[in-house]
Short mmCIF file of C-alpha atoms and ligand atoms in Angstrom, two decimals:
data_model
loop_
_atom_site.label_atom_id
_atom_site.label_comp_id
_atom_site.label_asym_id
_atom_site.label_seq_id
_atom_site.Cartn_x
_atom_site.Cartn_y
_atom_site.Cartn_z
CA MET A 14 17.29 -112.90 14.38
CA THR A 15 17.98 -109.96 12.07
CA ALA A 16 15.47 -107.76 13.85
CA ALA A 17 16.83 -108.74 17.27
CA ARG A 18 20.35 -107.88 16.16
CA ALA A 19 19.20 -104.59 14.70
CA HIS A 20 17.61 -103.70 18.03
CA HIS A 21 21.04 -103.93 19.68
CA GLU A 22 22.25 -101.17 17.45
CA PRO A 23 21.55 -97.62 18.51
CA PRO A 24 18.71 -95.98 16.55
CA LEU A 25 19.22 -93.08 14.15
CA SER A 26 18.10 -90.62 16.81
CA GLN A 27 21.21 -91.59 18.80
CA THR A 28 23.75 -92.12 16.05
CA ASP A 29 22.78 -89.07 14.01
CA PRO A 30 20.38 -86.82 15.90
CA GLU A 31 20.70 -84.07 13.31
CA ILE A 32 19.39 -86.22 10.46
CA ALA A 33 16.82 -87.88 12.74
CA ARG A 34 15.54 -84.45 13.73
CA LEU A 35 15.36 -83.31 10.11
CA ILE A 36 13.40 -86.42 9.12
CA ALA A 37 11.00 -85.83 12.01
CA GLU A 38 10.61 -82.21 10.88
CA GLU A 39 9.83 -83.34 7.36
CA GLU A 40 7.21 -85.77 8.70
CA ILE A 41 5.57 -82.86 10.48
CA ARG A 42 5.80 -80.61 7.42
CA GLU A 43 4.33 -83.26 5.14
CA GLY A 44 1.65 -84.12 7.69
CA ASP A 45 0.55 -80.60 8.55
CA THR A 46 0.45 -79.03 5.10
CA LEU A 47 -1.62 -79.52 1.97
CA ARG A 48 0.65 -80.99 -0.68
CA LEU A 49 -0.52 -79.76 -4.03
CA ILE A 50 2.60 -80.33 -6.13
CA PRO A 51 1.00 -82.60 -8.74
CA SER A 52 4.04 -84.85 -9.04
CA GLU A 53 4.12 -85.58 -5.29
CA ASN A 54 2.18 -88.05 -3.20
CA TYR A 55 2.33 -90.02 0.04
CA VAL A 56 3.49 -93.63 -0.15
CA SER A 57 1.98 -96.16 2.21
CA ARG A 58 3.80 -97.42 5.27
CA ALA A 59 4.22 -100.71 3.40
CA VAL A 60 6.02 -99.00 0.50
CA LEU A 61 8.19 -97.08 2.96
CA GLU A 62 9.13 -100.29 4.77
CA ALA A 63 10.05 -102.10 1.56
CA SER A 64 12.10 -99.21 0.24
CA GLY A 65 13.89 -98.74 3.55
CA SER A 66 14.91 -102.39 3.75
CA VAL A 67 18.17 -104.37 3.66
CA LEU A 68 17.67 -104.83 -0.06
CA THR A 69 19.62 -101.58 -0.33
CA ASN A 70 22.72 -103.62 0.58
CA LYS A 71 22.73 -105.86 -2.48
CA TYR A 72 24.38 -105.44 -5.86
CA SER A 73 22.56 -107.17 -8.75
CA GLU A 74 23.90 -106.09 -12.13
CA GLY A 75 21.99 -107.93 -14.82
CA TYR A 76 18.49 -109.34 -14.80
CA ALA A 77 16.82 -112.10 -12.80
CA ARG A 78 18.68 -115.41 -13.29
CA LYS A 79 21.31 -113.65 -15.43
CA ARG A 80 23.33 -111.63 -12.90
CA TYR A 81 26.99 -110.79 -12.61
CA TYR A 82 27.14 -111.28 -8.83
CA GLU A 83 26.14 -114.21 -6.64
CA GLY A 84 23.66 -114.15 -3.78
CA GLN A 85 20.63 -113.21 -5.87
CA GLN A 86 18.21 -115.82 -4.44
CA VAL A 87 16.04 -113.15 -2.85
CA VAL A 88 16.58 -110.22 -5.20
CA ASP A 89 15.60 -112.28 -8.26
CA ALA A 90 12.30 -113.14 -6.61
CA VAL A 91 11.70 -109.48 -5.68
CA GLU A 92 12.36 -108.25 -9.21
CA GLU A 93 10.27 -111.00 -10.79
CA LEU A 94 7.35 -110.15 -8.50
CA ALA A 95 7.62 -106.46 -9.35
CA ILE A 96 7.69 -107.27 -13.07
CA ALA A 97 4.73 -109.66 -12.92
CA ARG A 98 2.60 -107.17 -11.01
CA VAL A 99 3.42 -104.20 -13.24
CA LYS A 100 2.73 -106.30 -16.37
CA GLN A 101 -0.66 -107.21 -14.95
CA LEU A 102 -1.39 -103.64 -13.85
CA PHE A 103 -0.78 -102.04 -17.24
CA GLY A 104 -1.39 -105.05 -19.50
CA VAL A 105 2.04 -104.87 -21.13
CA ASP A 106 4.26 -107.59 -22.63
CA HIS A 107 7.46 -106.40 -21.01
CA VAL A 108 8.64 -104.05 -18.30
CA ASN A 109 12.05 -103.04 -17.07
CA VAL A 110 11.76 -101.90 -13.44
CA GLN A 111 15.41 -100.93 -13.00
CA PRO A 112 15.65 -97.27 -14.15
CA TYR A 113 16.63 -95.09 -11.21
CA SER A 114 13.94 -92.57 -12.07
CA GLY A 115 12.06 -90.95 -14.95
CA SER A 116 15.01 -89.23 -16.60
CA PRO A 117 17.16 -92.40 -16.80
CA ALA A 118 14.12 -94.30 -18.09
CA ASN A 119 13.80 -91.76 -20.91
CA LEU A 120 17.54 -91.81 -21.61
CA ALA A 121 17.32 -95.57 -22.03
CA VAL A 122 14.78 -95.05 -24.82
CA TYR A 123 17.16 -92.70 -26.65
CA LEU A 124 19.99 -95.17 -26.22
CA ALA A 125 17.83 -98.01 -27.55
CA PHE A 126 16.50 -96.25 -30.64
CA CYS A 127 18.66 -93.23 -31.56
CA GLN A 128 22.13 -92.32 -32.68
CA PRO A 129 23.69 -89.01 -31.61
CA HIS A 130 22.27 -86.04 -33.60
CA ASP A 131 19.18 -87.94 -34.75
CA PRO A 132 16.06 -85.78 -34.89
CA ILE A 133 13.62 -86.29 -32.05
CA MET A 134 10.37 -84.54 -31.12
CA GLY A 135 8.70 -83.74 -27.82
CA LEU A 136 6.43 -81.13 -26.30
CA GLY A 137 8.53 -78.06 -25.50
CA LEU A 138 9.21 -77.46 -21.81
CA PRO A 139 7.55 -74.01 -21.82
CA ALA A 140 4.42 -75.62 -23.25
CA GLY A 141 4.28 -78.26 -20.50
CA GLY A 142 6.79 -80.88 -21.67
CA HIS A 143 9.73 -82.42 -19.80
CA LEU A 144 13.44 -81.60 -19.84
CA THR A 145 14.29 -85.05 -21.21
CA HIS A 146 11.98 -84.66 -24.20
CA GLY A 147 14.67 -82.61 -25.94
CA HIS A 148 14.98 -79.37 -23.98
CA GLY A 149 18.08 -77.35 -24.84
CA VAL A 150 19.77 -77.51 -21.44
CA SER A 151 19.20 -81.29 -21.14
CA ILE A 152 21.56 -83.86 -22.60
CA THR A 153 18.60 -84.83 -24.79
CA GLY A 154 18.62 -81.40 -26.41
CA LYS A 155 22.41 -81.37 -26.75
CA TYR A 156 23.06 -84.85 -28.15
CA PHE A 157 20.03 -85.06 -30.42
CA LYS A 158 18.47 -82.68 -32.91
CA SER A 159 15.47 -81.59 -30.93
CA VAL A 160 12.39 -80.38 -32.76
CA PRO A 161 9.91 -79.24 -30.12
CA TYR A 162 6.21 -78.98 -30.82
CA GLY A 163 3.85 -76.83 -28.82
CA VAL A 164 0.29 -76.12 -27.83
CA ARG A 165 -2.17 -73.96 -29.75
CA GLU A 166 -2.26 -70.30 -28.79
CA SER A 167 -6.08 -70.32 -28.95
CA ASP A 168 -6.83 -73.05 -26.38
CA HIS A 169 -3.44 -74.30 -25.14
CA ARG A 170 -4.16 -77.87 -26.28
CA ILE A 171 -1.41 -79.89 -28.00
CA ASP A 172 -1.19 -78.65 -31.58
CA LEU A 173 -1.52 -81.89 -33.53
CA ASP A 174 -1.39 -80.09 -36.88
CA GLN A 175 2.01 -78.72 -35.88
CA VAL A 176 3.14 -82.15 -34.65
CA ARG A 177 2.18 -83.69 -38.00
CA ALA A 178 3.80 -80.94 -40.08
CA LEU A 179 7.07 -81.01 -38.08
CA ALA A 180 7.15 -84.81 -38.12
CA ARG A 181 6.74 -84.87 -41.91
CA GLU A 182 9.49 -82.28 -42.31
CA HIS A 183 12.05 -83.66 -39.82
CA LYS A 184 11.33 -87.43 -39.82
CA PRO A 185 12.13 -87.86 -36.10
CA LYS A 186 13.43 -91.15 -34.76
CA ILE A 187 11.36 -90.72 -31.60
CA ILE A 188 8.20 -88.78 -30.93
CA TRP A 189 7.45 -88.23 -27.24
CA CYS A 190 3.89 -87.91 -26.09
CA GLY A 191 4.07 -86.90 -22.44
CA THR A 192 3.81 -83.87 -20.22
CA THR A 193 4.54 -82.37 -16.82
CA ALA A 194 2.19 -79.39 -16.83
CA TYR A 195 -0.72 -80.28 -19.07
CA PRO A 196 -4.20 -80.61 -17.61
CA ARG A 197 -5.82 -82.50 -20.48
CA THR A 198 -6.13 -86.06 -21.78
CA LEU A 199 -3.22 -87.08 -24.00
CA PRO A 200 -4.23 -87.96 -27.59
CA PHE A 201 -2.25 -91.20 -27.95
CA ALA A 202 -4.21 -92.46 -30.99
CA GLU A 203 -3.52 -89.29 -32.99
CA PHE A 204 0.18 -89.48 -32.08
CA ARG A 205 0.21 -93.14 -33.21
CA GLU A 206 -1.09 -92.14 -36.62
CA ILE A 207 1.57 -89.46 -37.04
CA ALA A 208 4.41 -91.70 -35.81
CA THR A 209 3.34 -94.50 -38.16
CA GLU A 210 3.18 -92.11 -41.12
CA VAL A 211 6.76 -90.87 -40.59
CA GLY A 212 8.25 -94.11 -39.29
CA ALA A 213 9.02 -92.79 -35.79
CA THR A 214 9.08 -94.73 -32.54
CA LEU A 215 6.22 -93.42 -30.43
CA CYS A 216 7.12 -93.10 -26.79
CA ALA A 217 4.46 -92.26 -24.23
CA ASP A 218 5.89 -90.76 -21.05
CA ILE A 219 3.09 -91.30 -18.57
CA ALA A 220 5.05 -90.28 -15.46
CA HIS A 221 2.38 -87.85 -14.29
CA ILE A 222 -0.65 -89.95 -15.14
CA ALA A 223 0.53 -93.53 -14.54
CA GLY A 224 -1.81 -93.93 -11.56
CA LEU A 225 -4.71 -92.54 -13.57
CA VAL A 226 -3.97 -94.95 -16.42
CA ALA A 227 -3.67 -97.86 -13.99
CA GLY A 228 -6.89 -96.75 -12.30
CA GLY A 229 -8.75 -96.55 -15.62
CA VAL A 230 -9.49 -92.81 -15.55
CA HIS A 231 -7.09 -91.81 -18.34
CA PRO A 232 -6.88 -93.70 -21.66
CA SER A 233 -3.97 -96.12 -21.80
CA PRO A 234 -1.21 -95.83 -24.40
CA VAL A 235 -0.79 -99.63 -24.37
CA GLY A 236 -1.31 -100.93 -27.90
CA LEU A 237 -0.65 -97.46 -29.34
CA ALA A 238 2.79 -96.39 -28.12
CA ASP A 239 5.82 -98.52 -28.98
CA VAL A 240 7.42 -97.71 -25.65
CA ILE A 241 5.98 -96.35 -22.42
CA THR A 242 8.10 -94.76 -19.73
CA THR A 243 7.01 -93.67 -16.30
CA THR A 244 8.15 -92.77 -12.86
CA THR A 245 6.82 -94.97 -10.09
CA HIS A 246 5.94 -92.25 -7.58
CA LYS A 247 3.54 -89.42 -8.50
CA THR A 248 -0.01 -90.69 -9.10
CA LEU A 249 1.19 -94.32 -8.97
CA ARG A 250 2.10 -93.83 -5.28
CA GLY A 251 5.24 -95.95 -5.27
CA PRO A 252 8.82 -95.13 -4.27
CA ARG A 253 11.01 -92.80 -6.33
CA GLY A 254 11.88 -94.88 -9.38
CA GLY A 255 11.34 -95.40 -13.09
CA MET A 256 10.16 -98.06 -15.53
CA VAL A 257 10.15 -98.72 -19.27
CA MET A 258 7.35 -100.84 -20.75
CA CYS A 259 7.22 -102.13 -24.30
CA ARG A 260 6.07 -104.82 -26.70
CA ALA A 261 7.90 -108.15 -26.52
CA GLU A 262 9.98 -107.56 -29.67
CA LEU A 263 11.54 -104.39 -28.22
CA ALA A 264 12.33 -105.95 -24.84
CA LYS A 265 15.95 -106.83 -25.59
CA ASP A 266 16.75 -103.34 -26.91
CA ILE A 267 15.27 -101.70 -23.84
CA ASP A 268 16.89 -104.06 -21.35
CA ARG A 269 20.31 -103.67 -22.96
CA ALA A 270 19.92 -99.88 -22.91
CA VAL A 271 19.08 -99.78 -19.18
CA PHE A 272 21.83 -102.23 -18.25
CA PRO A 273 24.64 -102.23 -19.23
CA GLY A 274 23.98 -99.24 -21.49
CA LEU A 275 23.15 -96.67 -18.90
CA GLN A 276 23.15 -97.98 -15.36
CA GLY A 277 24.96 -100.30 -13.01
CA GLY A 278 23.23 -102.26 -10.26
CA PRO A 279 19.50 -101.73 -9.81
CA HIS A 280 18.25 -100.25 -6.54
CA ASN A 281 16.69 -103.42 -5.16
CA HIS A 282 15.04 -101.67 -2.21
CA THR A 283 13.24 -99.47 -4.73
CA THR A 284 12.27 -102.52 -6.81
CA ALA A 285 10.66 -103.98 -3.68
CA GLY A 286 8.81 -100.70 -3.12
CA ILE A 287 7.60 -100.78 -6.73
CA ALA A 288 6.34 -104.35 -6.23
CA VAL A 289 4.39 -103.28 -3.15
CA ALA A 290 2.97 -100.19 -4.88
CA ALA A 291 1.92 -102.29 -7.89
CA LYS A 292 0.11 -104.69 -5.57
CA GLU A 293 -1.67 -101.74 -3.97
CA ALA A 294 -2.58 -100.35 -7.39
CA LEU A 295 -4.03 -103.72 -8.43
CA ALA A 296 -6.48 -103.60 -5.51
CA PRO A 297 -10.01 -102.36 -6.33
CA GLU A 298 -9.62 -99.37 -3.95
CA PHE A 299 -6.99 -97.90 -6.23
CA LYS A 300 -9.56 -97.38 -9.01
CA ALA A 301 -11.68 -95.39 -6.56
CA TYR A 302 -8.58 -93.41 -5.57
CA ALA A 303 -7.76 -92.55 -9.20
CA ARG A 304 -11.37 -91.48 -9.83
CA ALA A 305 -11.31 -89.31 -6.71
CA VAL A 306 -8.04 -87.64 -7.79
CA VAL A 307 -9.69 -86.49 -11.02
CA ASP A 308 -12.99 -85.55 -9.35
CA ASN A 309 -11.14 -83.48 -6.76
CA ALA A 310 -9.10 -81.71 -9.44
CA LYS A 311 -12.28 -80.80 -11.31
CA VAL A 312 -13.97 -79.46 -8.16
CA LEU A 313 -10.88 -77.47 -7.24
CA ALA A 314 -10.53 -76.10 -10.79
CA GLU A 315 -14.17 -75.03 -10.96
CA ALA A 316 -14.06 -73.45 -7.51
CA LEU A 317 -10.95 -71.48 -8.44
CA ALA A 318 -12.45 -70.42 -11.78
CA SER A 319 -15.54 -69.15 -9.99
CA ARG A 320 -13.22 -67.02 -7.84
CA GLY A 321 -11.71 -65.34 -10.88
CA PHE A 322 -8.65 -67.57 -11.41
CA ARG A 323 -7.67 -68.12 -15.05
CA LEU A 324 -7.22 -71.82 -15.83
CA ILE A 325 -4.93 -72.88 -18.66
CA THR A 326 -7.15 -74.79 -21.14
CA GLY A 327 -10.16 -73.68 -19.08
CA GLY A 328 -10.16 -76.70 -16.75
CA THR A 329 -8.76 -80.18 -16.24
CA ASP A 330 -9.27 -83.80 -17.28
CA ASN A 331 -6.62 -85.18 -14.96
CA HIS A 332 -4.93 -84.60 -11.61
CA LEU A 333 -3.44 -81.22 -12.42
CA VAL A 334 -4.53 -77.59 -12.65
CA LEU A 335 -2.34 -74.92 -14.23
CA LEU A 336 -3.27 -71.37 -13.25
CA ASP A 337 -2.35 -68.16 -15.02
CA LEU A 338 -2.15 -65.61 -12.22
CA THR A 339 -1.85 -62.61 -14.55
CA PRO A 340 -5.45 -61.47 -13.92
CA LYS A 341 -4.73 -61.59 -10.18
CA ASN A 342 -1.72 -59.31 -10.62
CA VAL A 343 0.53 -61.68 -8.67
CA PRO A 344 3.56 -63.46 -10.20
CA GLY A 345 3.52 -67.24 -9.81
CA LYS A 346 6.56 -67.23 -7.54
CA VAL A 347 5.15 -64.67 -5.13
CA ALA A 348 1.91 -66.66 -4.94
CA ALA A 349 3.68 -70.02 -4.50
CA LYS A 350 5.85 -68.68 -1.68
CA ALA A 351 2.91 -67.03 0.12
CA LEU A 352 0.83 -70.19 -0.24
CA ASP A 353 3.72 -72.22 1.17
CA ARG A 354 3.78 -69.96 4.23
CA ALA A 355 0.04 -70.64 4.55
CA GLY A 356 0.65 -74.41 4.47
CA ILE A 357 -0.50 -74.87 0.88
CA VAL A 358 2.39 -76.25 -1.15
CA GLY A 359 2.34 -75.96 -4.94
CA ASN A 360 4.93 -74.78 -7.43
CA TYR A 361 5.37 -71.73 -9.61
CA ASN A 362 5.36 -72.73 -13.25
CA SER A 363 5.61 -71.29 -16.73
CA ILE A 364 2.39 -71.12 -18.68
CA PRO A 365 2.24 -71.55 -22.47
CA PHE A 366 3.54 -68.41 -24.25
CA ASP A 367 4.58 -67.01 -20.89
CA PRO A 368 5.91 -63.45 -21.24
CA ARG A 369 7.80 -63.94 -17.94
CA LYS A 370 11.02 -65.92 -17.33
CA PRO A 371 10.95 -69.58 -16.12
CA PHE A 372 12.44 -68.62 -12.73
CA ASP A 373 9.76 -65.95 -12.24
CA PRO A 374 6.82 -67.09 -14.34
CA SER A 375 3.12 -66.21 -14.51
CA GLY A 376 1.74 -69.56 -13.45
CA LEU A 377 1.08 -71.81 -10.51
CA ARG A 378 0.86 -75.61 -10.87
CA ILE A 379 -1.24 -77.58 -8.42
CA GLY A 380 -2.67 -81.09 -8.29
CA THR A 381 -4.73 -83.44 -6.17
CA PRO A 382 -2.87 -86.80 -5.91
CA ALA A 383 -1.55 -86.23 -2.38
CA VAL A 384 -4.59 -84.59 -0.79
CA THR A 385 -6.74 -87.37 -2.26
CA SER A 386 -4.43 -89.98 -0.68
CA ARG A 387 -5.40 -88.41 2.67
CA GLY A 388 -9.07 -89.06 1.87
CA MET A 389 -9.98 -85.44 1.20
CA GLY A 390 -12.94 -84.75 -1.08
CA LYS A 391 -15.24 -82.06 -2.39
CA ASP A 392 -15.71 -80.09 0.86
CA GLU A 393 -11.97 -79.87 1.43
CA MET A 394 -11.37 -78.79 -2.21
CA LEU A 395 -13.85 -75.94 -1.75
CA LYS A 396 -12.10 -74.87 1.46
CA LEU A 397 -8.78 -75.04 -0.31
CA ALA A 398 -10.00 -72.81 -3.16
CA ALA A 399 -11.24 -70.24 -0.64
CA TRP A 400 -7.88 -70.24 1.19
CA MET A 401 -5.96 -69.95 -2.07
CA ASP A 402 -8.12 -67.02 -3.09
CA GLN A 403 -7.43 -65.20 0.19
CA VAL A 404 -3.68 -65.82 -0.01
CA VAL A 405 -3.35 -64.72 -3.62
CA ALA A 406 -5.35 -61.55 -2.82
CA ALA A 407 -2.95 -60.63 0.01
CA PRO A 408 0.34 -62.52 -0.38
CA GLU A 409 2.18 -60.19 1.99
CA ASP A 410 -0.36 -60.31 4.81
CA GLU A 411 1.69 -62.47 7.18
CA ALA A 412 -1.05 -62.52 9.85
CA LEU A 413 -3.51 -63.90 7.30
CA LEU A 414 -1.00 -66.50 6.08
CA ALA A 415 -0.31 -67.63 9.66
CA ARG A 416 -4.02 -67.89 10.42
CA ILE A 417 -4.62 -69.98 7.28
CA ALA A 418 -1.58 -72.17 8.09
CA GLY A 419 -3.24 -72.91 11.43
CA GLU A 420 -6.55 -73.77 9.79
CA VAL A 421 -4.77 -75.96 7.22
CA LYS A 422 -2.98 -77.81 10.02
CA GLU A 423 -6.25 -78.43 11.81
CA LEU A 424 -7.83 -79.81 8.63
CA CYS A 425 -4.79 -81.99 7.96
CA ARG A 426 -5.01 -83.52 11.44
CA SER A 427 -8.49 -84.85 10.52
CA PHE A 428 -7.05 -86.52 7.40
CA PRO A 429 -3.90 -88.40 8.43
CA ALA A 430 -1.48 -88.89 5.58
CA PRO A 431 -0.44 -92.44 4.62
CA GLY A 432 2.99 -93.40 5.88
CA ILE A 433 3.27 -90.53 8.35
CA PRO A 434 3.12 -91.29 12.08
CA VAL A 435 0.27 -89.38 13.70
N1 LIG B 516 9.80 -83.12 -11.47
C1 LIG B 516 8.65 -83.66 -12.14
C2 LIG B 516 7.46 -82.79 -11.99
O1 LIG B 516 7.36 -82.12 -10.98
O2 LIG B 516 6.62 -82.78 -12.85
C3 LIG B 516 8.92 -83.96 -13.57
O3 LIG B 516 10.00 -84.78 -13.68
#
């Protein structure tokens, strides 16, 4: 009935050809290029369908069976399914699936456990942290007393001695353990020890690695961190959203902080997408996917190193590779833009102790979640390293970039991306 009625309505291509054309162009761009931005992925057709559903029409302030609007018969069931699946996936007592994305999820943690001007600690943005872990231009750096820690100059690994010393001195309310540009395993147990010693709430932000944690190829913070936040896209391959997980005794504080503390009605279409993604991540194939993401990143990192690229920390344990392009005499931005023209899409990024400015830094950040979702493996990673090497050696050679873009497109056509019509 609903579908039949919908078919009597003109499609998007008729009602808004401009937007329809732009979406079609984006499908082609995503399909015909190698997505290496480590925080991006391809969701399945099933996730796309759920997140593009009529659930977008419904307001549902509150939580299942305790809402402020009527008509929640379906939405309650959707949210309860999402919660049950995520709890099973990560083995947590409680999860709130309502945060609109990663930043609101993190803000909810501040609201639950901090007062304005309280000291908080997180990895500094230039060292690979996130804006919401206390960076100066973020509300989290303005409303709280942010004490950033860093990585060691010698090996660019998180400087746990510095974390401990700063924590003892400043007694932070929250210590964040989470990153956006860090290629190594996060030391949750060591952070737990420090947080316990100074009486801080330990919050693991696993946005980048949630899929690796769920897939068993990165240690889990469950049982160590008091609170765990994540986005639901990235390696987890769900729709754009956020979640906060915690032990049962913190559940009320977190739920109150998300709603009514910070947000209004949850995005129910996204909740449905999260439920579908969690079901996909519970399937045995997802473990193989997570393993392949890490294996591909290692192959890519080694192939690039053998071609003279300098790797921050010397390699990778996860889905991400951070390159210092200084030895190649090419700024990160020039390289990222040339690679983009060659169909290889990464992002320029600061490296630890970067002498250059954030908008024109020395580094390039790449990752393997999306190419692995297309089923690419070792051979394709080796090809990719060779193409990257050629582009970085001649970023202004437009003929070369066009030729590589053609070769990339041909490779991509042999590895159809999930969710994208062929
Ligand atoms: N924008 C995300 C990333 O690219 O890592 C972090 O929020």
